[in-house]
Amino acid sequence: MALPKFLLLCVFVLLGCSSMASAAIVEHTFNVQNLTIGRLCQQQVITAVNGSLPGPTIRVSEGDTLVVHVFNKSPYNLTIHWHGIFQILSPWADGPSMVTQCPITPGHKYTYRFRIINQEGTLWWHAHVSWLRATVHGALIIRPRAGQSYPFPKPHKEVPIVLGEWWNASVVDVVNQALATGGAPNDSVAFTINGKPGDLYPCSQNQTYKLHVQQGKTYLLRIINAALNNQLFFKIANHNLTVVAVDAAYTTPTVTNVVVIAPGQTTDVLLKANQPVGSYYMAAHAYVTTPNTFDNTTTTGIIEYEGSNSTAAPIMPVLPAFNDTPTAFTFYSNLTSLEFCPHWVPVPRHVNEHMFVTVGLSLEPCGANATCQGINGQRFSASMNNQSLELPTSLSLLQAFYGNVTGVYTTDFPNNPPVTFDFTNTNLTNATSLLFAPKVTKLKKVKFNSTVQMVLQNTALITTENHPMHLHGFDFYVLAQGFGNYNKTRDSKKFNLVNPQRRNTIAVPDGGWAVIRFTANNPGVWYMHCHLDVHLGWGLATAFVVENGPTPSTRLPPPPKDLPKC
Ligand SMILES: *[C@@H]1O[C@H](CO)[C@@H](O)[C@H](O)[C@H]1NC(C)=O
Ligand SMILES: *[C@@H]1O[C@H](CO)[C@@H](O)[C@H](O)[C@H]1NC(C)=O
Ligand SMILES: *[C@@H]1O[C@H](CO)[C@@H](O)[C@H](O)[C@H]1NC(C)=O
Ligand SMILES: *[C@@H]1O[C@H](CO)[C@@H](O)[C@H](O)[C@H]1NC(C)=O
Ligand SMILES: *[C@@H]1O[C@H](CO)[C@@H](O)[C@H](O)[C@H]1NC(C)=O
Ligand SMILES: *[C@@H]1O[C@H](CO)[C@@H](O)[C@H](O)[C@H]1NC(C)=O
Ligand SMILES: *[C@@H]1O[C@H](CO)[C@@H](O)[C@H](O)[C@H]1NC(C)=O
Ligand SMILES: *[C@@H]1O[C@H](CO)[C@@H](O)[C@H](O)[C@H]1NC(C)=O
Ligand SMILES: *[C@@H]1O[C@H](CO)[C@@H](O)[C@H](O)[C@H]1NC(C)=O
Ligand SMILES: *[C@@H]1O[C@H](CO)[C@@H](O)[C@H](O)[C@H]1NC(C)=O
Ligand SMILES: *[C@@H]1O[C@H](CO)[C@@H](O)[C@H](O)[C@H]1NC(C)=O
Ligand SMILES: *[C@@H]1O[C@H](CO)[C@@H](O)[C@H](O)[C@H]1NC(C)=O
Ligand SMILES: [Cu+2]
C-alpha cells in the first residue's frame, strides 16, 4: 500500500472553536422481552431488546454520560455488559453476572450509568449471563467529541455490520443441555448480518441485509462479531477494505481484501464504492481449526450500487478455507496502532507484574451421578493456568471486594502454570495428568496503577484452538504473537513497544501465544475470559482485583442504590 508517510501517524483536524461543547447525558430504555421472529422456515421465540435483533444502536460522543434503564421482562436472569468501556470508577455498571453484580431477575430493573471518556470508535453492548448475548446485543458507537474529527477522511455514511449466530432453539436451553450432559453444545445453524441470515439459507430470500451505495462514495463499516462461539472471515466481492480501527482504537490504515474477526472484537473499515455499478455480496463464514463438527454455513448481505439491475445475481467473494490460519494470522498480526491520535497513550515501559498464563480446554471428573459426554467419559471444562473459574452464587465478586467479605474468592491465582510442559506438543493432547483442572474462584490481585504483562499461551490439551481473550475495564497493547511455545529469550526481542495494536480482545493464535500489557489504573474487579461462550461457561476465566488508589478519586465508589440483590 503506497500511503504517504505522514498518513502513518495520526492526522486529525480541529474544526473551528466548538471543542468546548458540553458533554451530554444520553438516556435509553431497554425493554428486554420475548420476541417471536421467523427465521430459516420457522417461528422462534428469542429474548431481545425493544423488539429488534440486533437491539438498538447507541450513539454517544466521547465525554458523554450514558444512562440505560434496563427492564427485565424476559423469563431469564439478565445483565448487560458495555463491552470495551473503561468504566472509570463505575465498575458497578460493567455488567458480568456474579462478577460485578447479581443478575436482574425477571420482573425487575437496573439502571446502568457511566461516563465514556478517553476512548472513541466502535464498541457494543451485550447480555453477560448464560448465552443470552446471542440475541441481546447491539452496537455502541462513540464519536469524537464536538469539534474533533476522525483521523481519516470523513466517510459518506457510517454503517454498523453486526455479525451474529443463530440456533433454531432457545439458546438458554442449548447451553443448559450441554452443561447437564458435560458434552459439547449443539452447533448453531446459521450466521447472520444485522440479524439476517442471507439468501443462501432456506426461506431467507427476504431476510438478506442490503446496503445501498453510490459509486465513488466511501462508507465506514463498523463490523462487530457478536457470534457466540465462532471467529469469522468477512469479505466483500471485488472490493478492498481499509482497516482504520479495531476495538475502538485507531490503527495504521491497512488495506486488505479479507477481515478476520473474533467474538468480542470490532473492526472499522473504509469501503470505497469504486467498482462498476452492480451488486456484490458481503459474506462471512467461520474460521475454525478444531477437529470437531462446526457450523460451516455462510451468511451473506448485498452491496447494491445505485442504478444497478437488482434482478441480476450479485457477485460472490471467495472466502478463505475454514482452517486458513496463515490468512488469519497475517491479518491479526499486521495491525499497528496509530500513534499520537486522540486517546493514544505510549506503551508502559516498566512492568510490575509478569504473568505467564496457559489457556485451553480441560476436563472435570465425572461426578457420581453426573452424565458425562465429554471425552474419556468425563465432562468438558476449560481453564487458565489449570484453574477453572467457578462463579459465586450469593454475592458478586465486586460486592465481596467492596465489603471485605471473605470466603467468596481467594487471590492466589498463580502467575505461572503449576507444571511446565511442552504446551503445544499435540502428543500430549491426551496427557491425563495435565487434563484435569480444579473448579476454583482464584483471582489475581494487583496494586492500583501497576503495569501487568501477560503471556497468553495456548495448550494442545484436548485440542489447540484460537481463543479470543477479553479483558474488562482496560485496553491492552499486544506486543507480539506467534506459534508454538513462547520463548522469552527469542520472542521478547520481537516486542513492538512503539505502535503495537491496542485491543480489548486478543485472538491468541491456534497452538501459539500472545503477549499483552496494560496498566491497572481503575479499582474494581475486572473479568478476563475467553469470548467463546462455550469456553466461558466451562471456566476459561479469571478476574483482576485492582486495589484502591491513594486518593478519593482513585477509590471504588459505593454501589448504586438499585444494584440487584441475589
Ligand atoms: C417467553 O418465552 C418463553 C419461552 O418460549 C415462555 O416460556 C414464556 O412463557 C414467554 N413469556 C411471555 C411473557 O410471553
Ligand atoms: C418472506 O418470505 C416468506 C417465504 O419465503 C414469506 O412467507 C414471508 O411472508 C415473507 N416475509 C416478508 C416480510 O415479505
Ligand atoms: C486490492 O488491493 C490489492 C493490493 O493492494 C490490489 O492489487 C488490487 O488491485 C486491489 N483491488 C481492488 C478491487 O481495488
Ligand atoms: C501490513 O500492513 C501494512 C500497512 O500498515 C501494509 O503496507 C502491508 O502490506 C501489510 N502486510 C501484509 C502482509 O498484509
Ligand atoms: C458442511 O458440513 C456438512 C456436514 O458435515 C457437509 O455435508 C457439507 O458439505 C459441509 N458444507 C461445506 C460448505 O463445507
Ligand atoms: C436485469 O437482469 C436480468 C437478469 O440477469 C435480465 O434479464 C434483465 O434484462 C436485466 N435488466 C436490465 C434493465 O438490464
Ligand atoms: C447420587 O444420587 C444418590 C441417590 O439419588 C444420592 O443419595 C447421592 O447423594 C448422589 N450423589 C451426588 C454426589 O450427588
Ligand atoms: C474494607 O477494608 C478497608 C481496609 O481495611 C476499609 O478501609 C474499608 O472501610 C472496609 N470496607 C467496608 C465496607 O467495610
Ligand atoms: C510425537 O510422538 C512421536 C512418536 O512418539 C514422535 O516421533 C514425535 O517426535 C513427537 N512429536 C513431538 C512434537 O514431540
Ligand atoms: C486423543 O484421544 C482421542 C480419544 O479420546 C483420540 O480420538 C485422539 O486421536 C487422541 N489424540 C492423540 C493426539 O493422541
Ligand atoms: C500511575 O503511574 C504513572 C507512572 O507509571 C504516574 O505517572 C501516574 O501519576 C500514576 N497515576 C496515579 C493516579 O497515581
Ligand atoms: C437468578 O438469580 C437469582 C438471584 O441471584 C438466583 O437466586 C437464581 O438461582 C437465578 N436463576 C437462575 C436460573 O440462574
Ligand atoms: Cu476459548
Short mmCIF file of C-alpha atoms in Angstrom, two decimals, residues 34-470:
data_model
loop_
_atom_site.label_atom_id
_atom_site.label_comp_id
_atom_site.label_asym_id
_atom_site.label_seq_id
_atom_site.Cartn_x
_atom_site.Cartn_y
_atom_site.Cartn_z
CA ASN A 34 -39.76 -12.30 24.29
CA LEU A 35 -39.80 -11.68 20.58
CA THR A 36 -41.21 -14.18 18.12
CA ILE A 37 -39.46 -13.98 14.78
CA GLY A 38 -39.45 -16.09 11.66
CA ARG A 39 -36.05 -17.41 10.63
CA LEU A 40 -34.98 -20.37 8.49
CA CYS A 41 -38.53 -21.56 7.81
CA GLN A 42 -39.78 -21.49 11.41
CA GLN A 43 -41.01 -19.20 14.16
CA GLN A 44 -38.63 -18.87 17.10
CA VAL A 45 -39.06 -17.13 20.46
CA ILE A 46 -35.93 -15.18 21.36
CA THR A 47 -35.02 -12.70 24.09
CA ALA A 48 -34.48 -9.28 22.53
CA VAL A 49 -34.25 -5.61 23.42
CA ASN A 50 -37.04 -3.27 22.30
CA GLY A 51 -38.38 -5.84 19.86
CA SER A 52 -35.44 -5.91 17.47
CA LEU A 53 -32.46 -8.06 16.50
CA PRO A 54 -29.83 -6.67 16.78
CA GLY A 55 -31.03 -4.35 19.53
CA PRO A 56 -30.82 -0.56 19.34
CA THR A 57 -27.61 1.14 18.20
CA ILE A 58 -26.41 3.53 20.89
CA ARG A 59 -24.64 6.65 19.65
CA VAL A 60 -22.68 8.88 22.00
CA SER A 61 -19.81 11.32 21.79
CA GLU A 62 -16.66 10.88 23.83
CA GLY A 63 -17.19 12.66 27.13
CA ASP A 64 -20.92 11.87 27.33
CA THR A 65 -22.66 10.08 30.16
CA LEU A 66 -24.77 7.09 29.16
CA VAL A 67 -27.80 6.12 31.25
CA VAL A 68 -29.66 2.94 30.31
CA HIS A 69 -32.74 1.78 32.20
CA VAL A 70 -32.96 -1.98 31.76
CA PHE A 71 -36.36 -3.57 32.40
CA ASN A 72 -36.11 -7.35 32.51
CA LYS A 73 -39.45 -8.55 31.14
CA SER A 74 -37.86 -11.81 29.96
CA PRO A 75 -38.17 -15.16 31.74
CA TYR A 76 -34.40 -15.26 32.42
CA ASN A 77 -31.92 -13.64 34.77
CA LEU A 78 -30.24 -10.82 32.89
CA THR A 79 -27.31 -8.41 32.96
CA ILE A 80 -25.92 -6.09 30.28
CA HIS A 81 -22.19 -5.56 29.68
CA TRP A 82 -20.82 -2.50 27.85
CA HIS A 83 -18.08 -4.28 26.02
CA GLY A 84 -14.80 -2.34 25.89
CA ILE A 85 -15.95 0.61 28.02
CA PHE A 86 -13.28 1.57 30.58
CA GLN A 87 -15.91 2.16 33.32
CA ILE A 88 -13.59 4.54 35.14
CA LEU A 89 -14.81 4.49 38.76
CA SER A 90 -18.07 2.89 37.59
CA PRO A 91 -17.35 -0.86 37.87
CA TRP A 92 -20.88 -1.39 39.23
CA ALA A 93 -22.10 -0.75 35.67
CA ASP A 94 -19.78 -3.24 33.96
CA GLY A 95 -22.35 -6.00 33.99
CA PRO A 96 -20.95 -9.57 34.01
CA SER A 97 -23.27 -11.70 36.13
CA MET A 98 -21.85 -12.55 39.59
CA VAL A 99 -18.65 -10.66 38.78
CA THR A 100 -19.78 -7.06 39.22
CA GLN A 101 -23.46 -7.58 40.04
CA CYS A 102 -26.13 -10.12 40.83
CA PRO A 103 -28.43 -10.55 37.83
CA ILE A 104 -31.61 -8.56 37.27
CA THR A 105 -34.24 -11.18 37.99
CA PRO A 106 -37.39 -11.39 35.84
CA GLY A 107 -39.75 -8.50 36.50
CA HIS A 108 -37.03 -6.22 37.89
CA LYS A 109 -34.94 -3.32 36.61
CA TYR A 110 -31.49 -1.81 37.00
CA THR A 111 -30.09 1.44 35.65
CA TYR A 112 -26.59 1.38 34.17
CA ARG A 113 -24.98 4.81 34.45
CA PHE A 114 -21.44 5.65 33.37
CA ARG A 115 -19.32 8.25 31.66
CA ILE A 116 -17.42 7.43 28.48
CA ILE A 117 -14.04 9.11 28.38
CA ASN A 118 -10.69 8.65 26.64
CA GLN A 119 -11.99 6.26 24.01
CA GLU A 120 -13.81 6.54 20.69
CA GLY A 121 -14.78 4.16 17.92
CA THR A 122 -16.94 1.05 17.70
CA LEU A 123 -17.87 -0.90 20.79
CA TRP A 124 -21.01 -2.84 21.61
CA TRP A 125 -23.28 -3.95 24.42
CA HIS A 126 -24.47 -7.48 25.18
CA ALA A 127 -26.07 -9.66 27.82
CA HIS A 128 -23.46 -11.23 30.12
CA VAL A 129 -25.25 -14.20 31.62
CA SER A 130 -25.87 -17.68 30.22
CA TRP A 131 -25.94 -17.48 26.41
CA LEU A 132 -28.38 -14.58 26.18
CA ARG A 133 -25.93 -12.37 24.33
CA ALA A 134 -26.74 -14.42 21.20
CA THR A 135 -29.81 -12.22 20.76
CA VAL A 136 -29.36 -9.47 23.38
CA HIS A 137 -26.76 -7.25 21.77
CA GLY A 138 -26.24 -4.08 19.74
CA ALA A 139 -23.68 -1.54 18.60
CA LEU A 140 -22.31 1.22 20.85
CA ILE A 141 -20.75 3.92 18.73
CA ILE A 142 -18.56 6.60 20.29
CA ARG A 143 -17.93 9.56 18.02
CA PRO A 144 -15.22 12.15 18.61
CA ARG A 145 -16.47 15.00 20.76
CA ALA A 146 -17.74 18.13 19.05
CA GLY A 147 -15.06 19.96 17.10
CA GLN A 148 -12.88 16.90 16.55
CA SER A 149 -12.80 14.55 13.60
CA TYR A 150 -11.66 11.10 12.61
CA PRO A 151 -8.01 10.54 11.65
CA PHE A 152 -9.22 9.58 8.16
CA PRO A 153 -11.36 11.31 5.51
CA LYS A 154 -14.95 11.73 6.60
CA PRO A 155 -17.00 8.85 5.20
CA HIS A 156 -20.20 9.48 3.26
CA LYS A 157 -22.09 7.15 5.62
CA GLU A 158 -21.44 5.00 8.68
CA VAL A 159 -22.95 1.55 8.84
CA PRO A 160 -22.91 -0.96 11.71
CA ILE A 161 -22.37 -4.53 10.47
CA VAL A 162 -23.26 -6.83 13.37
CA LEU A 163 -22.32 -10.46 12.75
CA GLY A 164 -24.38 -12.95 14.76
CA GLU A 165 -25.01 -16.65 15.25
CA TRP A 166 -28.36 -18.42 15.18
CA TRP A 167 -29.93 -21.55 16.68
CA ASN A 168 -33.38 -22.88 15.85
CA ALA A 169 -33.88 -23.22 19.60
CA SER A 170 -33.75 -21.25 22.83
CA VAL A 171 -30.05 -20.60 23.40
CA VAL A 172 -30.53 -20.95 27.16
CA ASP A 173 -31.87 -24.48 26.54
CA VAL A 174 -28.89 -25.25 24.28
CA VAL A 175 -26.27 -24.31 26.89
CA ASN A 176 -28.21 -25.83 29.79
CA GLN A 177 -28.40 -29.12 27.96
CA ALA A 178 -24.64 -29.08 27.36
CA LEU A 179 -23.93 -28.23 30.98
CA ALA A 180 -26.21 -31.07 32.06
CA THR A 181 -24.52 -33.67 29.86
CA GLY A 182 -20.95 -32.44 30.22
CA GLY A 183 -20.61 -32.61 26.44
CA ALA A 184 -20.25 -30.01 23.71
CA PRO A 185 -23.31 -27.87 22.93
CA ASN A 186 -25.19 -28.18 19.64
CA ASP A 187 -23.69 -26.20 16.79
CA SER A 188 -25.53 -23.16 15.51
CA VAL A 189 -27.40 -23.47 12.21
CA ALA A 190 -26.69 -20.05 10.71
CA PHE A 191 -24.69 -16.87 10.93
CA THR A 192 -26.33 -13.51 10.44
CA ILE A 193 -25.54 -9.99 9.22
CA ASN A 194 -27.53 -7.39 11.15
CA GLY A 195 -29.86 -10.15 12.32
CA LYS A 196 -30.48 -11.63 8.86
CA PRO A 197 -29.04 -14.93 7.63
CA GLY A 198 -28.97 -14.05 3.95
CA ASP A 199 -30.22 -15.71 0.82
CA LEU A 200 -28.01 -18.82 0.85
CA TYR A 201 -30.21 -20.24 3.62
CA PRO A 202 -33.69 -21.71 3.11
CA CYS A 203 -36.66 -19.30 3.41
CA SER A 204 -34.25 -16.36 3.73
CA GLN A 205 -34.61 -14.61 0.38
CA ASN A 206 -36.33 -11.68 2.06
CA GLN A 207 -34.04 -11.88 5.12
CA THR A 208 -30.93 -10.57 3.47
CA TYR A 209 -29.27 -7.39 4.68
CA LYS A 210 -28.88 -4.88 1.86
CA LEU A 211 -26.63 -1.80 1.79
CA HIS A 212 -27.30 0.73 -0.96
CA VAL A 213 -24.21 2.63 -2.05
CA GLN A 214 -23.40 5.38 -4.55
CA GLN A 215 -20.49 4.89 -6.87
CA GLY A 216 -17.48 6.99 -5.84
CA LYS A 217 -18.53 7.39 -2.19
CA THR A 218 -16.74 5.94 0.85
CA TYR A 219 -18.54 4.08 3.64
CA LEU A 220 -17.35 3.35 7.17
CA LEU A 221 -18.39 -0.19 8.08
CA ARG A 222 -18.32 -0.75 11.82
CA ILE A 223 -18.02 -4.55 11.95
CA ILE A 224 -18.83 -6.28 15.25
CA ASN A 225 -18.52 -10.01 15.85
CA ALA A 226 -21.43 -10.80 18.16
CA ALA A 227 -21.37 -14.53 17.32
CA LEU A 228 -21.20 -16.75 20.40
CA ASN A 229 -18.65 -19.36 19.50
CA ASN A 230 -17.05 -18.62 16.16
CA GLN A 231 -14.42 -16.40 14.68
CA LEU A 232 -15.40 -15.25 11.22
CA PHE A 233 -13.80 -14.43 7.89
CA PHE A 234 -15.61 -11.49 6.27
CA LYS A 235 -15.21 -10.39 2.68
CA ILE A 236 -16.89 -8.22 0.03
CA ALA A 237 -16.67 -9.34 -3.60
CA ASN A 238 -14.22 -7.30 -5.74
CA HIS A 239 -13.61 -4.66 -3.06
CA ASN A 240 -10.66 -3.95 -0.85
CA LEU A 241 -11.23 -2.68 2.66
CA THR A 242 -9.05 -0.27 4.63
CA VAL A 243 -8.89 -1.10 8.34
CA VAL A 244 -8.82 2.14 10.35
CA ALA A 245 -9.65 0.95 13.88
CA VAL A 246 -10.08 -2.19 15.96
CA ASP A 247 -11.77 -2.45 19.38
CA ALA A 248 -12.24 1.36 19.44
CA ALA A 249 -8.55 2.15 18.94
CA TYR A 250 -7.32 3.70 15.70
CA THR A 251 -4.95 1.64 13.58
CA THR A 252 -2.44 2.49 10.89
CA PRO A 253 -4.65 2.33 7.76
CA THR A 254 -4.18 -1.18 6.39
CA VAL A 255 -5.57 -2.39 3.07
CA THR A 256 -6.91 -5.94 2.97
CA ASN A 257 -9.38 -7.98 0.96
CA VAL A 258 -10.45 -10.07 3.95
CA VAL A 259 -11.21 -9.32 7.60
CA VAL A 260 -10.91 -11.92 10.36
CA ILE A 261 -12.80 -11.09 13.48
CA ALA A 262 -13.19 -12.93 16.78
CA PRO A 263 -16.22 -12.78 19.06
CA GLY A 264 -15.85 -9.62 21.16
CA GLN A 265 -13.76 -7.76 18.61
CA THR A 266 -14.75 -4.86 16.39
CA THR A 267 -13.12 -3.81 13.13
CA ASP A 268 -13.78 -0.48 11.42
CA VAL A 269 -13.11 -0.49 7.68
CA LEU A 270 -13.49 2.05 4.92
CA LEU A 271 -15.27 0.68 1.86
CA LYS A 272 -14.81 2.69 -1.30
CA ALA A 273 -17.59 2.07 -3.84
CA ASN A 274 -15.10 2.15 -6.71
CA GLN A 275 -16.30 -0.79 -8.81
CA PRO A 276 -18.66 -0.92 -11.80
CA VAL A 277 -22.32 -0.30 -10.92
CA GLY A 278 -23.71 -3.67 -9.83
CA SER A 279 -24.48 -5.92 -6.85
CA TYR A 280 -21.79 -7.51 -4.71
CA TYR A 281 -22.18 -9.95 -1.85
CA MET A 282 -20.62 -9.38 1.52
CA ALA A 283 -20.15 -12.81 3.10
CA ALA A 284 -18.87 -14.39 6.30
CA HIS A 285 -18.13 -17.90 7.46
CA ALA A 286 -16.28 -19.49 10.35
CA TYR A 287 -12.53 -19.59 10.95
CA VAL A 288 -12.16 -22.91 12.79
CA THR A 289 -9.17 -25.21 13.36
CA THR A 290 -10.55 -27.84 15.74
CA PRO A 291 -11.35 -31.35 14.51
CA ASN A 292 -14.93 -31.12 15.85
CA THR A 293 -18.04 -30.52 13.79
CA PHE A 294 -18.94 -26.87 13.42
CA ASP A 295 -21.40 -24.55 11.70
CA ASN A 296 -19.95 -24.44 8.18
CA THR A 297 -22.68 -22.22 6.68
CA THR A 298 -22.17 -18.83 5.04
CA THR A 299 -24.11 -15.64 5.76
CA THR A 300 -24.49 -13.02 3.07
CA GLY A 301 -25.61 -9.45 2.63
CA ILE A 302 -25.74 -7.41 -0.56
CA ILE A 303 -23.96 -4.19 -1.51
CA GLU A 304 -26.15 -2.68 -4.20
CA TYR A 305 -24.87 0.25 -6.25
CA GLU A 306 -27.37 2.95 -7.17
CA GLY A 307 -28.54 2.29 -10.72
CA SER A 308 -27.77 -1.41 -10.72
CA ASN A 309 -30.09 -4.07 -12.07
CA SER A 310 -31.35 -5.60 -8.83
CA THR A 311 -32.63 -8.74 -10.52
CA ALA A 312 -29.13 -9.78 -11.60
CA ALA A 313 -27.34 -12.19 -9.24
CA PRO A 314 -24.73 -10.46 -7.03
CA ILE A 315 -21.06 -11.37 -7.41
CA MET A 316 -19.88 -13.73 -4.65
CA PRO A 317 -16.47 -13.38 -2.96
CA VAL A 318 -14.26 -16.42 -2.40
CA LEU A 319 -13.79 -16.80 1.35
CA PRO A 320 -10.63 -18.38 2.80
CA ALA A 321 -10.80 -22.06 3.79
CA PHE A 322 -12.31 -22.59 7.26
CA ASN A 323 -8.92 -23.55 8.72
CA ASP A 324 -6.82 -20.91 6.93
CA THR A 325 -4.67 -19.96 9.92
CA PRO A 326 -1.98 -18.23 7.80
CA THR A 327 -4.57 -15.75 6.45
CA ALA A 328 -5.99 -15.19 9.92
CA PHE A 329 -2.54 -14.67 11.41
CA THR A 330 -1.43 -12.28 8.67
CA PHE A 331 -4.49 -10.14 9.25
CA TYR A 332 -4.35 -10.21 13.05
CA SER A 333 -0.63 -9.70 13.45
CA ASN A 334 -0.09 -6.98 10.86
CA LEU A 335 -2.19 -4.33 12.60
CA THR A 336 -0.49 -1.47 14.42
CA SER A 337 -1.93 1.42 16.39
CA LEU A 338 -1.99 4.94 15.03
CA GLU A 339 0.44 6.95 17.14
CA PHE A 340 -0.40 10.35 18.63
CA CYS A 341 -4.15 10.12 17.93
CA PRO A 342 -6.59 11.44 20.49
CA HIS A 343 -6.58 9.00 23.46
CA TRP A 344 -3.41 7.26 22.28
CA VAL A 345 -1.00 6.52 25.14
CA PRO A 346 2.58 5.30 24.88
CA VAL A 347 3.30 1.68 25.77
CA PRO A 348 4.12 1.45 29.50
CA ARG A 349 7.80 0.54 29.80
CA HIS A 350 8.09 -0.61 33.39
CA VAL A 351 6.35 -3.89 34.23
CA ASN A 352 5.28 -4.62 37.84
CA GLU A 353 3.58 -7.99 37.36
CA HIS A 354 4.89 -10.64 34.99
CA MET A 355 2.36 -13.39 34.31
CA PHE A 356 2.57 -16.47 32.12
CA VAL A 357 -0.89 -17.92 31.64
CA THR A 358 -1.87 -21.06 29.77
CA VAL A 359 -5.29 -21.04 28.10
CA GLY A 360 -7.10 -24.07 26.81
CA LEU A 361 -9.53 -26.88 27.32
CA SER A 362 -9.60 -29.23 30.30
CA LEU A 363 -11.69 -31.93 31.88
CA GLU A 364 -13.79 -32.11 35.01
CA PRO A 365 -14.05 -35.51 36.67
CA CYS A 366 -17.36 -37.24 36.12
CA GLY A 367 -19.26 -36.94 39.43
CA ALA A 368 -21.12 -39.87 40.94
CA ASN A 369 -24.50 -39.12 39.37
CA ALA A 370 -23.47 -36.86 36.51
CA THR A 371 -23.88 -37.58 32.84
CA CYS A 372 -20.50 -37.22 31.24
CA GLN A 373 -20.41 -36.79 27.49
CA GLY A 374 -17.04 -35.06 27.25
CA ILE A 375 -14.08 -37.14 26.08
CA ASN A 376 -12.75 -40.12 28.08
CA GLY A 377 -16.11 -40.40 29.88
CA GLN A 378 -15.50 -37.08 31.70
CA ARG A 379 -17.04 -33.60 31.48
CA PHE A 380 -15.62 -30.79 29.36
CA SER A 381 -14.04 -27.90 31.19
CA ALA A 382 -11.63 -25.09 30.31
CA SER A 383 -9.01 -23.23 32.30
CA MET A 384 -6.33 -20.57 32.71
CA ASN A 385 -3.14 -21.83 34.39
CA ASN A 386 -5.08 -25.01 35.11
CA GLN A 387 -7.66 -23.12 37.23
CA SER A 388 -11.25 -23.41 36.03
CA LEU A 389 -13.28 -20.48 37.32
CA GLU A 390 -16.41 -21.11 39.30
CA LEU A 391 -18.51 -18.00 39.96
CA PRO A 392 -20.09 -17.35 43.36
CA THR A 393 -23.86 -17.70 43.74
CA SER A 394 -24.82 -15.43 46.63
CA LEU A 395 -22.69 -12.30 46.26
CA SER A 396 -20.86 -10.84 43.27
CA LEU A 397 -17.06 -10.71 43.31
CA LEU A 398 -17.15 -6.90 43.27
CA GLN A 399 -19.56 -6.75 46.22
CA ALA A 400 -17.28 -9.12 48.12
CA PHE A 401 -14.27 -6.93 47.34
CA TYR A 402 -16.06 -3.73 48.29
CA GLY A 403 -17.47 -5.15 51.51
CA ASN A 404 -14.31 -7.05 52.56
CA VAL A 405 -16.36 -10.25 52.59
CA THR A 406 -14.16 -13.31 52.93
CA GLY A 407 -14.93 -16.77 51.61
CA VAL A 408 -16.25 -15.62 48.23
CA TYR A 409 -12.94 -15.70 46.36
CA THR A 410 -9.24 -16.11 47.01
CA THR A 411 -6.42 -14.04 45.49
CA ASP A 412 -3.99 -16.85 44.76
CA PHE A 413 -4.46 -17.10 41.01
CA PRO A 414 -0.96 -18.29 40.03
CA ASN A 415 1.45 -16.22 37.92
CA ASN A 416 2.59 -19.41 36.19
CA PRO A 417 1.06 -22.78 35.34
CA PRO A 418 1.52 -25.43 38.07
CA VAL A 419 3.52 -27.61 35.66
CA THR A 420 5.74 -26.51 32.81
CA PHE A 421 5.43 -28.89 29.90
CA ASP A 422 5.70 -28.83 26.14
CA PHE A 423 2.44 -26.82 25.93
CA THR A 424 1.77 -27.11 22.21
CA ASN A 425 3.01 -30.66 21.64
CA THR A 426 -0.02 -32.46 20.26
CA ASN A 427 1.44 -35.77 21.50
CA LEU A 428 0.36 -34.50 24.92
CA THR A 429 -3.21 -33.78 23.82
CA ASN A 430 -4.47 -36.72 25.87
CA ALA A 431 -1.99 -36.47 28.78
CA THR A 432 -4.34 -37.44 31.61
CA SER A 433 -2.16 -35.96 34.34
CA LEU A 434 -2.46 -32.49 32.77
CA LEU A 435 -6.09 -32.53 31.71
CA PHE A 436 -7.96 -32.08 34.97
CA ALA A 437 -8.40 -28.54 36.26
CA PRO A 438 -9.87 -27.80 39.69
CA LYS A 439 -13.03 -25.68 39.89
CA VAL A 440 -11.97 -22.66 41.95
CA THR A 441 -12.59 -18.93 42.43
CA LYS A 442 -8.98 -17.75 42.31
CA LEU A 443 -8.43 -14.14 41.28
CA LYS A 444 -5.31 -12.06 40.67
CA LYS A 445 -4.88 -9.08 42.98
CA VAL A 446 -2.77 -6.16 41.78
CA LYS A 447 -1.85 -2.82 43.27
CA PHE A 448 -3.52 0.27 41.85
CA ASN A 449 -1.70 1.63 38.79
CA SER A 450 0.57 -1.37 38.39
CA THR A 451 1.54 -2.50 34.91
CA VAL A 452 0.77 -6.10 34.10
CA GLN A 453 2.38 -8.09 31.32
CA MET A 454 0.78 -11.40 30.47
CA VAL A 455 1.99 -14.10 28.11
CA LEU A 456 -1.10 -16.00 26.96
CA GLN A 457 -0.04 -19.50 25.93
CA ASN A 458 -2.44 -21.86 24.20
CA THR A 459 -2.11 -25.54 25.11
CA ALA A 460 -2.71 -28.64 22.99
CA LEU A 461 -4.71 -30.32 25.77
CA ILE A 462 -7.78 -31.93 24.14
CA THR A 463 -7.10 -29.67 21.16
CA THR A 464 -5.26 -26.50 20.27
CA GLU A 465 -7.59 -23.67 19.39
CA ASN A 466 -7.58 -19.94 18.83
CA HIS A 467 -9.11 -18.44 21.99
CA PRO A 468 -10.25 -14.79 21.89
CA MET A 469 -9.28 -13.50 25.34
CA HIS A 470 -11.21 -10.44 26.53
#
